[in-house]
Coordinates of C-alpha atoms and ligand atoms in Angstrom, one line a residue:
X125 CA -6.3 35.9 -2.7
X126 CA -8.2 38.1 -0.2
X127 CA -6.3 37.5 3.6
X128 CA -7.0 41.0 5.2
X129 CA -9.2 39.3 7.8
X130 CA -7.1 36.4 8.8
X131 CA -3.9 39.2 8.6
X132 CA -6.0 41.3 11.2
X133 CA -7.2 38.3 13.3
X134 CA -3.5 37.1 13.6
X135 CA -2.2 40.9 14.7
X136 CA -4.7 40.3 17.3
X137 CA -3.8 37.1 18.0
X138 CA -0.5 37.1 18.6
X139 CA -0.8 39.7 21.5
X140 CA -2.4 37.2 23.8
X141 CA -1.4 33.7 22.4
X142 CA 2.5 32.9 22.0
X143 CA 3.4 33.0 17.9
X144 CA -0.3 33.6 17.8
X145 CA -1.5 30.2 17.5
X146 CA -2.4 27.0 20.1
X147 CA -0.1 24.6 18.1
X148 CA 3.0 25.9 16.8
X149 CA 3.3 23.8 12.9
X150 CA 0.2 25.9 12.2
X151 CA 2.0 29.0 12.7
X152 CA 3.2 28.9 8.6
X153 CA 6.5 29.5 10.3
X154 CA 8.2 27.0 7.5
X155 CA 6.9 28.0 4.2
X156 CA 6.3 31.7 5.1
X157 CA 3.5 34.1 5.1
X158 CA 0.9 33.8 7.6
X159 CA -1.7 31.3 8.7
X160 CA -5.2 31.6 7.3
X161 CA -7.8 31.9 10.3
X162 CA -10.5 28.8 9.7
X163 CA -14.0 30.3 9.7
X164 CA -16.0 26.9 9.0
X165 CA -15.3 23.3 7.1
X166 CA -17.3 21.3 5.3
X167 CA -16.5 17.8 3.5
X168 CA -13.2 18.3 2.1
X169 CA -13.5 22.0 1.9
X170 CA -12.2 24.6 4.8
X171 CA -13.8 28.5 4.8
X172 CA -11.5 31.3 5.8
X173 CA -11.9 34.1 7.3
X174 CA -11.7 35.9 4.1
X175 CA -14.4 33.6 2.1
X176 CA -11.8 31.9 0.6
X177 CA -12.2 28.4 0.1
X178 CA -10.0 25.2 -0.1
X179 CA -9.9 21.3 -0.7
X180 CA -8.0 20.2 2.9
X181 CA -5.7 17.5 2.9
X182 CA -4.2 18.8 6.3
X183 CA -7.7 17.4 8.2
X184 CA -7.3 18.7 11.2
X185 CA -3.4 16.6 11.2
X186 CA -5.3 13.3 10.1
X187 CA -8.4 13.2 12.3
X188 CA -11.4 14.0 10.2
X189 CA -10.8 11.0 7.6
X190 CA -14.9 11.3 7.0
X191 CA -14.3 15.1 6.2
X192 CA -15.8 18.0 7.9
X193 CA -19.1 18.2 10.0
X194 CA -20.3 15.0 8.6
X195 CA -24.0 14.5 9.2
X196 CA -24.4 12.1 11.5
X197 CA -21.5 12.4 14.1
X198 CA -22.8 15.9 14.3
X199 CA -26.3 15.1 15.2
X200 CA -25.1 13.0 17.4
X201 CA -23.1 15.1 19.2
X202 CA -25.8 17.6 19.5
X203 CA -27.8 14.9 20.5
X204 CA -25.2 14.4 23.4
X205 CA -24.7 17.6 24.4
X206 CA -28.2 18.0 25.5
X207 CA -28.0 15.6 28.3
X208 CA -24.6 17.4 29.3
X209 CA -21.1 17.7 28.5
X210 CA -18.9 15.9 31.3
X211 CA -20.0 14.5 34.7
X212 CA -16.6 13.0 35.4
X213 CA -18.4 9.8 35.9
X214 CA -18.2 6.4 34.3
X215 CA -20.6 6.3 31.1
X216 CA -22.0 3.2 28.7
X217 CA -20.3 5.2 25.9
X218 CA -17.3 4.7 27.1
X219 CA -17.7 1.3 27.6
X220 CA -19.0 1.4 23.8
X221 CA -16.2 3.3 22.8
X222 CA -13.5 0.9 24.1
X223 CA -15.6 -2.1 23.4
X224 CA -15.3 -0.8 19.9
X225 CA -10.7 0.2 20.0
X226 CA -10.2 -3.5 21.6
X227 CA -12.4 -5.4 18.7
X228 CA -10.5 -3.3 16.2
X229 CA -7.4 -3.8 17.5
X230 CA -6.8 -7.2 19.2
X231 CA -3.8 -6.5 20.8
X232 CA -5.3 -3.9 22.8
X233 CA -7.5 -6.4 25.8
X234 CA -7.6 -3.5 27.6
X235 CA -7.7 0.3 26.6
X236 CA -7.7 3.8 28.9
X237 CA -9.1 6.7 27.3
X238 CA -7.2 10.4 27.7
X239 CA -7.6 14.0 25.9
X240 CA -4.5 13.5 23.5
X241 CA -1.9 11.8 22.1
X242 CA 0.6 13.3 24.1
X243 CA -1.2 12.3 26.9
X244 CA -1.9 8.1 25.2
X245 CA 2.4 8.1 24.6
X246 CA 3.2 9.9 28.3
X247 CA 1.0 7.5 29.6
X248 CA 1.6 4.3 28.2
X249 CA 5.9 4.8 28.4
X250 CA 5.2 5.7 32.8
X251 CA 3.3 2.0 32.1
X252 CA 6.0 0.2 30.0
X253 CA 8.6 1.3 32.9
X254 CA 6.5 0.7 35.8
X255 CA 6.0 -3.3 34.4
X256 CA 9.8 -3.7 33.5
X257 CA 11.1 -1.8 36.0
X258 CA 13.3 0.0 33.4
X259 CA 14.1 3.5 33.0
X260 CA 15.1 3.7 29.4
X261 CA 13.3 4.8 26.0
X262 CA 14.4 4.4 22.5
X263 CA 12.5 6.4 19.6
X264 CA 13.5 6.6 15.8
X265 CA 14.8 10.2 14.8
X266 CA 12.2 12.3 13.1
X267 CA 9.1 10.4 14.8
X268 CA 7.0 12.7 17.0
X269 CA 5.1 11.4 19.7
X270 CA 3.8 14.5 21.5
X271 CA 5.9 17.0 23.7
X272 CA 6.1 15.1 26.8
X273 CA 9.5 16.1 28.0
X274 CA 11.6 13.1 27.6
X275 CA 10.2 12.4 24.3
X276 CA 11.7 15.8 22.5
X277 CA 14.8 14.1 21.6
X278 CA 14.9 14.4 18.2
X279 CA 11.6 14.8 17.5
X280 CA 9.8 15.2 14.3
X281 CA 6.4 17.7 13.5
X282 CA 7.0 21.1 14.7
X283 CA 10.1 20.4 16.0
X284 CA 11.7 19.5 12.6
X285 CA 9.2 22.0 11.0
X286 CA 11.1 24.4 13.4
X287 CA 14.4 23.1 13.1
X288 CA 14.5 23.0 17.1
X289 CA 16.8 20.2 17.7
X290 CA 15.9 19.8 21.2
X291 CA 13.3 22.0 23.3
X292 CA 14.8 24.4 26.0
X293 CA 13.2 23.6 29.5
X294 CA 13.6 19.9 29.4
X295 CA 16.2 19.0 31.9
X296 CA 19.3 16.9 30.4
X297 CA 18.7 14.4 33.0
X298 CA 15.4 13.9 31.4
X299 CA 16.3 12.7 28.3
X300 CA 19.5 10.9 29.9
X301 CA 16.8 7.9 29.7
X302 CA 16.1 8.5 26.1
X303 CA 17.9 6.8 23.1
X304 CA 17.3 7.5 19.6
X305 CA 18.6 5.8 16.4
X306 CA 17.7 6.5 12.9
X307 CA 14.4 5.2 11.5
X308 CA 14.8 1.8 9.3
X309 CA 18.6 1.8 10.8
X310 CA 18.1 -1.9 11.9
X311 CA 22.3 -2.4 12.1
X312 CA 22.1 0.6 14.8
X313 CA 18.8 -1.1 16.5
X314 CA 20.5 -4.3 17.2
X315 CA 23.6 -2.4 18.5
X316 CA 21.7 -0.2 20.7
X317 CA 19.4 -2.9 22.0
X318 CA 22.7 -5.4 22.3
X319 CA 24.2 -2.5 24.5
X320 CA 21.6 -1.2 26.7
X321 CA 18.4 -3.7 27.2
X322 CA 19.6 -4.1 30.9
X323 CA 17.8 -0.5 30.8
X324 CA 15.4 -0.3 28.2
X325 CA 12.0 -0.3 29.3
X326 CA 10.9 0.0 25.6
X327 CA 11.3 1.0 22.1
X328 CA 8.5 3.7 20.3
X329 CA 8.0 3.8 17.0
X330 CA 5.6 5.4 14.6
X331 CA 5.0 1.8 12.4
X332 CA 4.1 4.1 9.7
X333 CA 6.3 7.9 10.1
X334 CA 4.2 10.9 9.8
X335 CA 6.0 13.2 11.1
X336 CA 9.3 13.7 8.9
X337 CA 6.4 13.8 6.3
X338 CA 5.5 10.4 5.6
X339 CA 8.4 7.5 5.5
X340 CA 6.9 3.9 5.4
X341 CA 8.8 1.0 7.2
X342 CA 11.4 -0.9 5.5
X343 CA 10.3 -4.3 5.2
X344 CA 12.3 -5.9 8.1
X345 CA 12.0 -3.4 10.0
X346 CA 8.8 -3.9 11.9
X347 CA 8.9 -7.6 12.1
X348 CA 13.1 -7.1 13.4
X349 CA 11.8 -4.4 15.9
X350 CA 9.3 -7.1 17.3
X351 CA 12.0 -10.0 17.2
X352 CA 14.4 -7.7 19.3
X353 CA 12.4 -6.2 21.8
X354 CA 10.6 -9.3 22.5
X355 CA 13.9 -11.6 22.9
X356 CA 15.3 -8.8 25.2
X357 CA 12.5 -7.9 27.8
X358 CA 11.5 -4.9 26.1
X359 CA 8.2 -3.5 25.5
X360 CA 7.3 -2.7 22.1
X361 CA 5.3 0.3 21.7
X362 CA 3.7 1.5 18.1
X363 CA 2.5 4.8 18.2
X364 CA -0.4 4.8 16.0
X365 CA -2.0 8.2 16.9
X366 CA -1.9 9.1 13.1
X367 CA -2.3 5.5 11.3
X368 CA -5.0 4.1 14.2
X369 CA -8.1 3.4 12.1
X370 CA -6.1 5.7 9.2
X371 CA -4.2 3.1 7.7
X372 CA -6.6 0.0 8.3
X373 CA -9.2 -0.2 10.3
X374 CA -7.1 -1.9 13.0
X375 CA -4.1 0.5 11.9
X376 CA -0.9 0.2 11.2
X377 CA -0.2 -3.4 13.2
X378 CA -3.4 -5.5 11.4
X379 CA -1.8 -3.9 8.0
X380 CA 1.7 -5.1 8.5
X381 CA 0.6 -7.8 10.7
X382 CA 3.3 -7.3 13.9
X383 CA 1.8 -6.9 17.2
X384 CA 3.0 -4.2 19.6
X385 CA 2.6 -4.7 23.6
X386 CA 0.9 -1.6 24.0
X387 CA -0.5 0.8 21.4
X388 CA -1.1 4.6 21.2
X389 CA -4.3 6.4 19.2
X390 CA -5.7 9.6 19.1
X391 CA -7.1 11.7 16.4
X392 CA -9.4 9.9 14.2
X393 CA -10.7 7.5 17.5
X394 CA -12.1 11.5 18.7
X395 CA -13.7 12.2 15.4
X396 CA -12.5 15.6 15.8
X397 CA -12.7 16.6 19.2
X398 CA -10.3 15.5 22.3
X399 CA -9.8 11.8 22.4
X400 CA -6.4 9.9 22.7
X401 CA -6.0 5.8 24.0
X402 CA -3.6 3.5 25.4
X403 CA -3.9 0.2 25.6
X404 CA -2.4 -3.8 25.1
X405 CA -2.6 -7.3 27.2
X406 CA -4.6 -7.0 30.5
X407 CA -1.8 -8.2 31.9
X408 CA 0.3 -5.1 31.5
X409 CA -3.0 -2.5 31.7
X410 CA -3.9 -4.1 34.8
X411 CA -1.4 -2.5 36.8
X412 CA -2.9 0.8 35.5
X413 CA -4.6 2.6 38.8
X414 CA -7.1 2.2 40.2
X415 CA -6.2 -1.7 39.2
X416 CA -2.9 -1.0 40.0
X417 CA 0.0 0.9 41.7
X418 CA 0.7 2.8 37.7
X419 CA -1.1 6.3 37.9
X420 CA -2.5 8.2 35.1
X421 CA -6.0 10.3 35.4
X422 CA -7.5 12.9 33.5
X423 CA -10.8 15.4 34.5
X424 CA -12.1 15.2 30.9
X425 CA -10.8 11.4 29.9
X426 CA -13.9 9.8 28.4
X427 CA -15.6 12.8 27.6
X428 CA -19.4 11.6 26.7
X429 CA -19.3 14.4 23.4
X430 CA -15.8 13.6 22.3
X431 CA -16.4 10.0 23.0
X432 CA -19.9 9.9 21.3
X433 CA -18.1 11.8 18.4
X434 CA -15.6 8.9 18.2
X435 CA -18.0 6.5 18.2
X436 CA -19.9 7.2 15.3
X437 CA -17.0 7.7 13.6
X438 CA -15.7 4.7 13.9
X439 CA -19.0 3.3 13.1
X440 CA -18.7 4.6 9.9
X441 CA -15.2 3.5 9.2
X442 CA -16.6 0.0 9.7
X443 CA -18.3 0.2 5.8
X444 CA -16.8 -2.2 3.8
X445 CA -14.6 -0.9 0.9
X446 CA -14.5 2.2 2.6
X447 CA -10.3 1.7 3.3
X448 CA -10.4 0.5 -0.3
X449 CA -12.4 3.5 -2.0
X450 CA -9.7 5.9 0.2
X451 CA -6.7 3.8 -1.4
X452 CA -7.9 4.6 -4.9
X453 CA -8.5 7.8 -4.7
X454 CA -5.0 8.5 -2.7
X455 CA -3.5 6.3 -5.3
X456 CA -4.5 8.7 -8.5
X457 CA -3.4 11.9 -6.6
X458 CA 0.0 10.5 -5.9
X459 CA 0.0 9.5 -9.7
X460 CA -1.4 12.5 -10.8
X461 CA 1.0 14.5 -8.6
X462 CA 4.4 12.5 -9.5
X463 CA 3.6 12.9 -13.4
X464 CA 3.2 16.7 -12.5
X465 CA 6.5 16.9 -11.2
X466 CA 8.6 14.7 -13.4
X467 CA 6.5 17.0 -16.6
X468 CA 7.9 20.0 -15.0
X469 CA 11.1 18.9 -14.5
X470 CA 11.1 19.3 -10.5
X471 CA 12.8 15.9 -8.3
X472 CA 10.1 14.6 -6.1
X473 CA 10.3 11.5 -4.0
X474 CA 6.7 10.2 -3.0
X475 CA 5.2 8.1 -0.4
X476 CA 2.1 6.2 0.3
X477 CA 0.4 4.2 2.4
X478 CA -3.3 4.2 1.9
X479 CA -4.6 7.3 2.1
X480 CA -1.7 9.0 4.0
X481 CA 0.9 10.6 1.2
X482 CA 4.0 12.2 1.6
X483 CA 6.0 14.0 -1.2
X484 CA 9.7 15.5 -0.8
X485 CA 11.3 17.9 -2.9
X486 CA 14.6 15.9 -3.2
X487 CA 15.5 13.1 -5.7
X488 CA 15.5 10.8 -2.5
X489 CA 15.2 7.8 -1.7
X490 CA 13.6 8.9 1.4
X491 CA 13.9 6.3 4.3
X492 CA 14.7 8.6 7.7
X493 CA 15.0 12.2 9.0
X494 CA 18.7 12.4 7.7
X495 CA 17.4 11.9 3.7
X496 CA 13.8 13.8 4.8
X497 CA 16.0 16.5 5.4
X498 CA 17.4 16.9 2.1
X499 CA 14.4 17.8 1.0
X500 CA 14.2 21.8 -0.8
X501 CA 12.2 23.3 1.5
X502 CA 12.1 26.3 -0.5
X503 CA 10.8 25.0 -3.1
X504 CA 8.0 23.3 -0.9
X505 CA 7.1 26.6 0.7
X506 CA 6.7 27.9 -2.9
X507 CA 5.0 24.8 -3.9
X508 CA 2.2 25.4 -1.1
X509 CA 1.8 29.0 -1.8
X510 CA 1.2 28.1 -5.4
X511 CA -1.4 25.7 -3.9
X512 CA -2.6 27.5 -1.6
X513 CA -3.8 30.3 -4.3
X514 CA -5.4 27.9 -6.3
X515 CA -7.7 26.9 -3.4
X516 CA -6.0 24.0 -2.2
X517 CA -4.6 23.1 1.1
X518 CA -1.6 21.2 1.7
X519 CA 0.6 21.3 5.2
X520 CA 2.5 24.3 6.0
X521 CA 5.1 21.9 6.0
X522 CA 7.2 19.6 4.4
X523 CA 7.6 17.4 7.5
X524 CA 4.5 16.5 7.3
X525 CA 1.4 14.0 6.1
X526 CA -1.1 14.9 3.4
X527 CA -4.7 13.3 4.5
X528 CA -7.5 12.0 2.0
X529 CA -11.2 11.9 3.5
X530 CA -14.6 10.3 2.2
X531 CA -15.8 13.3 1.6
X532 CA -12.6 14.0 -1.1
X533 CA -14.4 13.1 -4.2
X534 CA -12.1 12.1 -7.8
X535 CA -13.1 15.8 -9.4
X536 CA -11.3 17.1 -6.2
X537 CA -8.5 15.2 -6.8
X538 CA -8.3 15.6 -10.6
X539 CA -8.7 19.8 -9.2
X540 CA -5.9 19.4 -7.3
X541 CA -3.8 17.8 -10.0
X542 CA -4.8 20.4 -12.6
X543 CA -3.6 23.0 -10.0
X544 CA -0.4 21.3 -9.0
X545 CA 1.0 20.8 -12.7
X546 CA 0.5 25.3 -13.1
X547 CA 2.1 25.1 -9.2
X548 CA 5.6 22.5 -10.2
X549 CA 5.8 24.3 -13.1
X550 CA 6.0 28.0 -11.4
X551 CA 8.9 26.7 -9.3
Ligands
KE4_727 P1 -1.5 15.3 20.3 O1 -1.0 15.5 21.7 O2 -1.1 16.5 19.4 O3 -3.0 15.0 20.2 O4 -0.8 14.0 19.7 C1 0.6 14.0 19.7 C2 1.1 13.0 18.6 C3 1.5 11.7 19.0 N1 1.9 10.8 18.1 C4 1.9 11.1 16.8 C5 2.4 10.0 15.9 C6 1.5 12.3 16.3 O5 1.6 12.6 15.0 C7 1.1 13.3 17.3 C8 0.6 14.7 16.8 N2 0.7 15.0 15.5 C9 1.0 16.4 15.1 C10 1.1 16.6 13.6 N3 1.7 15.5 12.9 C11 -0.1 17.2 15.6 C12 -0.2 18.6 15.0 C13 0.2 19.7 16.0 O6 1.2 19.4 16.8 O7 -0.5 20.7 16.0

């Protein structure tokens, strides 16, 4: 495979960006080699630098679920841009826009648009603790909900890509405030909660984990998480920056039918381009300024592009049997990809839900960071170089999600499957 260009463009890169990249899990720091330069996308394909092409199921980390550069969010983005980019004014897309999160989502009344995820999770914890009054976070081990300081406790994503425990340059007494405990560990939830709800303002959870690679709930977990936090005064939030419209079209919460206080999106709701939300009762967003005393502002929140982006988006996530037609074809990968492996001789534990798939090289069960983490990683990195030869493109990762869009069509998938049988059997 040609990769002079992107080996030049990442010389140069890396002598004015840090590692050479402005996100560090794209960095190929974990499997090895170097990361391909993206010249143009287009359905499910990406265009390198070198002309090389690839069926994506890294989408941009989840957000374009309608593939690349589709038609009409395009056009109407161009469209957009010709009456101006930002005015950092109010806008009737915006009003569209969130008109749009709180019918999908009905436990969102009320819903603040920002430029990122980091920016929906920072935001809606400094709420949670300014409407209980209490200081104190608990997160699951391996979920990643952005790099806001107190939240790199354990994190998943780049950190666990990484293997960076904990980032240097966040003060102990920041994450003093911040408990973890396994994911699906309800026997350690109830302690924890039992011990410290005096000074939880609220638990964060990924309903659906993405970023240890992809670890479903346990099937009391969410429903236990909701009994808890609710009996003890505690804010549940679900951070559903990768599920939101992924999973369902009212994410993670309509799919497993618990409701979170407040809830986090980003990604798809930007259709590619810089969105992220908070929202939950209007009780608890009114104290959000300029309502209320709670700040949190942003010069580019509401963006009329990125928000006109996420509009028609959504719009088209609205088709029905769209959620289905993803399902089926994420479905017959997994299948295709498990009888690759077990043909070949290689232990893979899979995961699913919808069209969000995880697969780790270790006989498993998978069901938190500590099993996650038994995963070969070698044998991954080996696995996506194979892959990545055969024009397919997987993330640079094994702690992380593999994506299906609409624009992923079956001989894709049975391509990718043909490839992966000559890639497990390499290894
Ligand atoms: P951003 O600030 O990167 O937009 O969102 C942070 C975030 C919050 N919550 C969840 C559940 C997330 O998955 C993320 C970001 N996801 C990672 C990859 N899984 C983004 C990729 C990257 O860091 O480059």
């Amino acid at each position: 495979m040609k990769t002079a260009v992107s080996r030049k463009l990442f010389i140069e890169a890396q002598r004015y960006i840090p590692g050479g990249v402005n996100s560090p899990v794209r960095a190929f720091r974990s499997v090895g080699g170097q990361p391909l330069f993206i010249k143009r996308a287009k359905g499910a394909r990406l265009y390198d630098a070198d002309g090389n092409s690839f069926i994506d199921y890294v989408l941009s980390w989840g957000p374009m679920i309608l593939g690349h550069a589709p038609a009409p969010v395009i056009k109407a983005i161009a469209r957009a841009a010709a009456h101006g980019t930002s005015y950092g004014a109010p806008t009737e897309l915006e009003v569209r826009l969130a008109r749009m999160i709180t019918d999908a989502v009905p436990s969102m009344q009320q819903v603040r648009l920002v430029s990122s995820g980091t920016e929906a999770v920072m935001s809606a914890i400094r709420l949670a603790r300014g409407y209980t009054r209490k200081d104190g976070v608990l997160k699951f081990e391996g979920c990643y909900h952005g790099h806001s300081d107190y939240l790199l406790a354990k994190a998943g994503s780049g950190l666990a890509t990484l293997g960076i425990p904990d980032s240097p340059g966040v003060p102990m007494d920041f994450t003093r405030h911040t408990l973890t405990a396994p994911y699906n560990d309800i026997k350690t939830l109830q302690r924890l909660i039992q011990t410290h709800h005096r000074e939880l303002a609220c638990v964060i959870v990924e309903p659906v984990a993405g970023n240890m690679g992809v670890v479903p709930p346990g099937d009391d977990f969410l429903p236990t998480l909701r009994e808890l936090t609710r009996a003890h005064g505690i804010l549940l939030i679900f951070d559903e920056v990768i599920t939101g419209f992924r999973v369902a079209y009212g994410g993670a919460q309509t799919l497993y039918g618990v409701t979170p206080d407040l809830t986090c999106l980003g990604k798809i709701i930007g259709g590619g381009l810089p969105v992220g939300a908070y929202g939950g009762g209007k009780e608890i967003m009114q104290l959000i300024a300029p309502a209320g005393p709670v700040y949190q502002a942003g010069t580019l929140s509401g963006n009329p592009l990125a928000v006109t982006a996420g509009i028609e988006t959504l719009k088209k996530l609205k088709q029905p049997g769209l959620y289905r037609q993803l399902d089926k074809l994420a479905a017959r990968l997994a299948e295709g990809l498990g009888n690759a492996a077990k043909k070949a001789g290689v232990p893979l534990t899979q995961t699913r839900v919808g069209s969000m798939l995880g697969a780790f090289f270790t006989r498993g069960p998978v069901v938190d960071y500590a099993s996650a983490k038994q995963s070969d990683t070698q044998a991954y990195a080996k696995f996506f170089h194979r892959m990545l030869e055969q024009g397919v493109y997987f993330a640079p990762s094994q702690f992380e999600a593999a994506f299906l869009s609409t624009a992923h069509s079956a001989a894709d998938i049975e391509r990718t499957i043909v490839s992966a049988r000559a890639a497990l059997k390499s290894l």
